[in-house]
Short mmCIF file of N, CA, C and O in Angstrom, two decimals:
data_model
loop_
_atom_site.label_atom_id
_atom_site.label_comp_id
_atom_site.label_asym_id
_atom_site.label_seq_id
_atom_site.Cartn_x
_atom_site.Cartn_y
_atom_site.Cartn_z
N UNK A 255 -7.38 6.40 22.70
CA UNK A 255 -5.98 6.07 22.32
C UNK A 255 -5.93 7.71 22.61
O UNK A 255 -6.41 8.88 22.44
N UNK A 256 -5.14 8.45 23.35
CA UNK A 256 -4.16 9.12 23.65
C UNK A 256 -3.93 10.33 22.69
O UNK A 256 -2.85 9.65 21.84
N UNK A 257 -4.36 10.99 22.28
CA UNK A 257 -3.41 12.28 21.37
C UNK A 257 -2.39 12.78 21.79
O UNK A 257 -2.01 12.77 22.92
N UNK A 258 -0.71 12.76 20.45
CA UNK A 258 0.37 13.57 21.58
C UNK A 258 0.05 14.86 20.25
O UNK A 258 0.24 14.93 19.39
N UNK A 259 0.42 15.40 20.49
CA UNK A 259 1.11 17.04 19.66
C UNK A 259 2.24 17.37 19.27
O UNK A 259 3.00 17.27 20.29
N UNK A 260 2.64 17.28 17.68
CA UNK A 260 3.67 17.80 17.28
C UNK A 260 3.47 18.74 16.70
O UNK A 260 2.74 19.46 15.87
N UNK A 261 5.53 19.09 16.78
CA UNK A 261 5.26 20.24 15.33
C UNK A 261 5.94 20.11 14.99
O UNK A 261 6.89 19.41 14.90
N UNK A 262 5.46 20.66 13.67
CA UNK A 262 6.07 19.78 12.08
C UNK A 262 6.71 21.35 11.59
O UNK A 262 6.37 22.31 11.63
N UNK A 263 7.51 21.05 10.47
CA UNK A 263 8.19 21.69 9.76
C UNK A 263 7.59 21.70 8.36
O UNK A 263 8.45 21.22 7.45
N UNK A 264 7.20 22.49 7.10
CA UNK A 264 6.88 22.92 5.99
C UNK A 264 7.51 23.46 5.38
O UNK A 264 7.79 24.25 5.41
N UNK A 265 7.90 22.83 4.13
CA UNK A 265 8.28 23.98 2.79
C UNK A 265 6.65 24.92 2.70
O UNK A 265 5.60 24.64 2.89
N UNK A 266 7.43 26.19 1.31
CA UNK A 266 5.23 26.67 1.12
C UNK A 266 5.19 25.76 0.25
O UNK A 266 3.73 25.78 0.22
N UNK A 267 5.85 24.73 -0.24
CA UNK A 267 4.76 24.36 -1.42
C UNK A 267 4.29 22.93 -0.68
O UNK A 267 3.18 22.79 -1.33
N UNK A 268 5.50 22.95 0.15
CA UNK A 268 4.19 21.68 0.93
C UNK A 268 3.24 21.79 1.80
O UNK A 268 2.05 21.37 1.57
N UNK A 269 2.90 23.51 2.04
CA UNK A 269 2.27 23.98 3.15
C UNK A 269 0.89 23.78 2.34
O UNK A 269 -0.03 23.79 2.24
N UNK A 270 0.86 24.95 1.04
CA UNK A 270 0.20 25.27 -0.04
C UNK A 270 -0.96 23.49 -0.33
O UNK A 270 -2.04 23.74 -0.91
N UNK A 271 0.22 22.62 -0.50
CA UNK A 271 -0.05 21.16 -0.85
C UNK A 271 -1.39 20.72 0.28
O UNK A 271 -2.28 20.51 -0.11
N UNK A 272 -0.66 20.62 1.55
CA UNK A 272 -1.20 20.74 2.83
C UNK A 272 -2.72 21.33 2.66
O UNK A 272 -4.09 20.57 2.45
N UNK A 273 -2.71 22.99 2.19
CA UNK A 273 -3.51 23.24 2.28
C UNK A 273 -5.14 23.03 1.46
O UNK A 273 -6.50 22.81 1.69
N UNK A 274 -4.45 22.48 0.49
CA UNK A 274 -5.65 22.43 -1.25
C UNK A 274 -6.31 20.95 -0.57
O UNK A 274 -6.94 20.49 -1.49
N UNK A 275 -5.55 19.86 0.02
CA UNK A 275 -6.19 18.81 0.44
C UNK A 275 -7.52 18.87 1.28
O UNK A 275 -8.12 18.75 0.56
N UNK A 276 -7.33 20.23 2.23
CA UNK A 276 -7.91 20.87 3.27
C UNK A 276 -8.85 21.40 2.38
O UNK A 276 -10.39 20.82 2.44
N UNK A 277 -9.05 22.44 1.39
CA UNK A 277 -10.06 23.28 0.91
C UNK A 277 -10.48 22.21 -0.56
O UNK A 277 -11.54 22.61 -0.51
N UNK A 278 -10.09 20.93 -0.61
CA UNK A 278 -11.05 20.27 -1.79
C UNK A 278 -11.56 19.44 -1.24
O UNK A 278 -13.04 18.62 -1.54
N UNK A 279 -11.85 19.19 0.05
CA UNK A 279 -12.66 18.79 1.05
C UNK A 279 -12.64 17.29 1.60
O UNK A 279 -13.01 16.79 1.94
N UNK A 280 -11.02 16.74 1.00
CA UNK A 280 -10.68 15.27 0.88
C UNK A 280 -10.43 15.42 2.38
O UNK A 280 -10.60 14.28 2.97
N UNK A 281 -9.90 16.44 3.35
CA UNK A 281 -9.40 15.91 4.82
C UNK A 281 -10.35 17.61 5.58
O UNK A 281 -10.11 18.84 5.05
N UNK A 282 -10.28 17.65 6.76
CA UNK A 282 -10.92 18.17 7.13
C UNK A 282 -9.81 19.37 8.08
O UNK A 282 -10.21 20.69 8.15
N UNK A 283 -8.32 18.65 8.36
CA UNK A 283 -7.82 19.76 9.05
C UNK A 283 -6.34 18.73 8.41
O UNK A 283 -6.12 17.66 7.97
N UNK A 284 -5.01 19.93 8.48
CA UNK A 284 -3.85 19.50 8.42
C UNK A 284 -3.57 18.03 9.87
O UNK A 284 -3.27 17.57 8.68
N UNK A 285 -3.95 17.84 10.29
CA UNK A 285 -3.83 16.50 10.94
C UNK A 285 -4.42 15.58 10.77
O UNK A 285 -3.95 14.72 10.48
N UNK A 286 -5.57 15.58 10.00
CA UNK A 286 -6.21 14.30 9.53
C UNK A 286 -5.35 14.27 8.59
O UNK A 286 -5.48 13.04 7.65
N UNK A 287 -5.05 15.08 7.81
CA UNK A 287 -4.06 14.74 6.40
C UNK A 287 -2.57 13.83 6.53
O UNK A 287 -2.66 12.93 6.71
N UNK A 288 -2.29 14.49 8.23
CA UNK A 288 -0.74 14.24 8.14
C UNK A 288 -1.15 12.56 8.86
O UNK A 288 -0.14 11.26 8.55
N UNK A 289 -2.22 12.00 9.11
CA UNK A 289 -2.69 11.02 10.32
C UNK A 289 -2.51 10.41 8.45
O UNK A 289 -2.25 9.27 9.04
N UNK A 290 -3.27 10.36 8.23
CA UNK A 290 -3.57 9.54 7.09
C UNK A 290 -2.60 9.45 6.01
O UNK A 290 -2.15 8.06 5.45
N UNK A 291 -1.75 10.37 5.57
CA UNK A 291 0.15 9.92 5.89
C UNK A 291 0.46 8.63 6.07
O UNK A 291 0.77 7.97 5.50
N UNK A 292 0.34 8.75 7.81
CA UNK A 292 1.32 7.86 8.39
C UNK A 292 0.52 6.20 8.16
O UNK A 292 1.44 5.35 7.88
N UNK A 293 -0.97 6.51 7.97
CA UNK A 293 -1.76 4.78 8.27
C UNK A 293 -0.99 4.76 6.79
O UNK A 293 -0.61 3.18 6.46
N UNK A 294 -0.73 5.23 5.20
CA UNK A 294 -0.58 4.79 4.14
C UNK A 294 0.14 4.15 3.95
O UNK A 294 0.43 3.39 3.59
N UNK A 295 2.19 5.22 5.32
CA UNK A 295 3.07 4.63 5.34
C UNK A 295 3.11 3.33 5.32
O UNK A 295 3.53 2.81 5.36
N UNK A 296 2.61 3.31 7.16
CA UNK A 296 2.24 2.14 7.49
C UNK A 296 1.77 0.71 6.87
O UNK A 296 2.60 -0.01 7.21
N UNK A 297 0.44 0.90 5.96
CA UNK A 297 0.24 -0.08 5.54
C UNK A 297 1.40 -0.13 4.26
O UNK A 297 1.70 -1.42 4.40
N UNK A 298 1.89 0.03 3.44
CA UNK A 298 3.54 0.57 2.06
C UNK A 298 4.15 -0.46 3.14
O UNK A 298 4.17 -1.78 2.31
N UNK A 299 4.18 -0.10 4.61
CA UNK A 299 5.45 -1.29 4.93
C UNK A 299 5.17 -2.47 5.24
O UNK A 299 6.05 -3.48 5.11
N UNK A 300 3.96 -2.30 5.73
CA UNK A 300 3.26 -3.91 5.78
C UNK A 300 3.43 -4.58 4.87
O UNK A 300 3.37 -6.08 4.52
N UNK A 301 2.83 -3.96 4.01
CA UNK A 301 2.47 -5.36 2.86
C UNK A 301 4.08 -5.42 2.05
O UNK A 301 4.32 -6.56 0.96
N UNK A 302 5.11 -4.35 2.14
CA UNK A 302 6.60 -4.78 2.08
C UNK A 302 7.38 -5.49 2.59
O UNK A 302 7.79 -6.41 2.11
N UNK A 303 6.54 -6.05 3.92
CA UNK A 303 6.88 -6.93 5.04
C UNK A 303 6.82 -8.75 4.42
O UNK A 303 7.54 -8.97 4.09
N UNK A 304 5.56 -8.09 3.86
CA UNK A 304 4.95 -9.58 3.62
C UNK A 304 5.67 -10.04 2.15
O UNK A 304 5.43 -11.09 2.08
N UNK A 305 5.56 -8.83 1.59
CA UNK A 305 5.79 -9.32 -0.05
C UNK A 305 7.17 -9.68 0.30
O UNK A 305 7.64 -11.41 -0.26
N UNK A 306 8.80 -9.66 0.63
CA UNK A 306 9.76 -10.25 1.23
C UNK A 306 9.39 -11.38 1.70
O UNK A 306 10.50 -12.01 1.06
N UNK A 307 8.96 -11.58 2.96
CA UNK A 307 8.71 -12.61 2.94
C UNK A 307 7.85 -13.49 2.63
O UNK A 307 8.88 -14.86 2.01
N UNK A 308 7.70 -13.87 1.70
CA UNK A 308 6.90 -14.60 -0.07
C UNK A 308 8.03 -14.66 -0.75
O UNK A 308 7.81 -15.55 -1.11
N UNK A 309 8.93 -13.52 -0.75
CA UNK A 309 10.26 -14.07 -1.16
C UNK A 309 11.11 -14.81 -0.91
O UNK A 309 11.75 -15.72 -1.57
N UNK A 310 11.58 -14.80 0.40
CA UNK A 310 12.32 -15.77 1.10
C UNK A 310 11.80 -17.19 1.26
O UNK A 310 12.52 -17.93 0.71
N UNK A 311 10.25 -17.23 1.10
CA UNK A 311 9.61 -18.72 0.39
C UNK A 311 9.66 -18.71 0.14
O UNK A 311 10.44 -20.44 -0.15
N UNK A 312 9.43 -18.38 -1.35
CA UNK A 312 9.69 -18.95 -2.34
C UNK A 312 11.42 -19.31 -2.76
O UNK A 312 11.35 -20.37 -2.89
N UNK A 313 12.49 -18.01 -2.49
CA UNK A 313 13.57 -19.08 -2.51
C UNK A 313 14.34 -19.64 -1.89
O UNK A 313 14.63 -20.66 -2.22
N UNK A 314 13.16 -20.24 -1.10
CA UNK A 314 13.85 -21.23 -0.03
C UNK A 314 12.82 -22.45 -0.28
O UNK A 314 13.30 -24.13 0.46
N UNK A 315 11.32 -22.16 -1.25
CA UNK A 315 10.95 -23.88 -1.43
C UNK A 315 11.89 -24.48 -2.45
O UNK A 315 11.40 -25.93 -2.37
N UNK A 316 12.89 -24.53 -2.57
CA UNK A 316 14.07 -25.33 -3.82
C UNK A 316 13.93 -24.82 -4.53
O UNK A 316 13.31 -24.02 -5.51
N UNK A 317 14.51 -25.59 -5.72
CA UNK A 317 14.26 -25.28 -7.03
C UNK A 317 12.77 -25.43 -8.54
O UNK A 317 12.13 -25.90 -7.83
N UNK A 318 13.07 -24.49 -9.01
CA UNK A 318 12.51 -24.28 -9.94
C UNK A 318 12.49 -25.17 -10.79
O UNK A 318 13.49 -26.09 -11.31
N UNK A 319 11.28 -25.51 -11.63
CA UNK A 319 10.44 -26.91 -12.41
C UNK A 319 10.50 -25.82 -13.87
O UNK A 319 9.98 -24.29 -13.54
N UNK A 320 10.35 -26.06 -14.86
CA UNK A 320 9.88 -25.23 -15.98
C UNK A 320 8.65 -25.17 -15.72
O UNK A 320 8.23 -26.05 -15.76
N UNK A 321 8.13 -24.58 -16.70
CA UNK A 321 7.23 -23.67 -16.40
C UNK A 321 5.92 -24.84 -17.93
O UNK A 321 6.89 -24.47 -18.96
N UNK A 322 4.98 -24.90 -17.00
CA UNK A 322 4.39 -26.30 -18.94
C UNK A 322 3.01 -25.42 -18.93
O UNK A 322 2.23 -25.44 -18.44
N UNK A 323 3.06 -24.55 -19.70
CA UNK A 323 2.05 -23.67 -20.34
C UNK A 323 0.70 -24.65 -20.91
O UNK A 323 -0.35 -24.50 -20.56
N UNK A 324 0.79 -25.62 -21.08
CA UNK A 324 -0.31 -25.95 -22.06
C UNK A 324 -0.48 -27.14 -21.32
O UNK A 324 -2.16 -26.97 -20.99
N UNK A 325 0.16 -27.38 -19.59
CA UNK A 325 -0.65 -28.17 -18.27
C UNK A 325 -1.28 -27.40 -18.02
O UNK A 325 -1.99 -27.57 -17.43
N UNK A 326 -1.21 -25.88 -18.06
CA UNK A 326 -1.39 -24.65 -17.03
C UNK A 326 -2.66 -24.49 -17.89
O UNK A 326 -4.42 -24.52 -17.20
N UNK A 327 -2.80 -24.10 -19.09
CA UNK A 327 -4.07 -24.33 -19.79
C UNK A 327 -5.42 -25.92 -19.58
O UNK A 327 -6.63 -25.29 -19.53
N UNK A 328 -4.29 -26.12 -19.72
CA UNK A 328 -5.43 -27.98 -19.77
C UNK A 328 -5.95 -27.48 -18.43
O UNK A 328 -7.70 -27.70 -17.95
N UNK A 329 -5.93 -27.88 -16.94
CA UNK A 329 -5.90 -27.79 -15.93
C UNK A 329 -6.89 -26.19 -15.36
O UNK A 329 -7.86 -26.58 -15.22
N UNK A 330 -6.21 -25.34 -16.00
CA UNK A 330 -7.66 -23.86 -16.29
C UNK A 330 -9.25 -24.79 -16.88
O UNK A 330 -9.50 -24.18 -16.97
N UNK A 331 -9.18 -25.15 -17.96
CA UNK A 331 -10.20 -25.03 -19.41
C UNK A 331 -10.95 -26.68 -18.36
O UNK A 331 -11.95 -26.66 -17.60
N UNK A 332 -10.61 -27.69 -17.05
CA UNK A 332 -10.94 -28.51 -16.57
C UNK A 332 -11.67 -27.50 -15.50
O UNK A 332 -12.35 -28.45 -14.75
N UNK A 333 -10.94 -26.82 -15.24
CA UNK A 333 -11.81 -25.98 -13.87
C UNK A 333 -13.22 -25.71 -14.44
O UNK A 333 -14.38 -24.98 -13.51
N UNK A 334 -12.83 -24.56 -15.68
CA UNK A 334 -14.36 -23.86 -15.83
C UNK A 334 -15.10 -25.17 -16.30
O UNK A 334 -16.26 -24.14 -15.83
N UNK A 335 -14.79 -26.03 -16.78
CA UNK A 335 -15.77 -26.74 -17.23
C UNK A 335 -16.28 -27.41 -16.13
O UNK A 335 -17.35 -27.84 -15.72
N UNK A 336 -15.69 -27.40 -15.00
CA UNK A 336 -15.80 -28.16 -13.98
C UNK A 336 -17.04 -26.99 -13.17
O UNK A 336 -18.14 -27.16 -12.24
N UNK A 337 -16.83 -25.32 -12.66
CA UNK A 337 -17.62 -24.72 -12.67
C UNK A 337 -18.94 -24.73 -13.27
O UNK A 337 -20.15 -24.34 -12.55
N UNK A 338 -19.17 -25.13 -14.47
CA UNK A 338 -20.29 -24.45 -15.26
C UNK A 338 -21.93 -26.11 -14.56
O UNK A 338 -21.46 -27.09 -14.64
#
């Protein structure tokens, strides 16, 4: 994987935060910290896309039915009994 050098500008507060993360031992240098932030942002976006897709599928699955708590509890108890 090739590496690309980037130049970024941070506020004093942001720079101090990055330094504190490195000094605390969480990261070896600025680049490791920035790469970690990017990975976390990518993962968050992927999870959001999955959630949005699930919502679309749920909305297009048809009309909802009334929730029957009693039936849910009965089914759960049967599953517990069967696992014993």
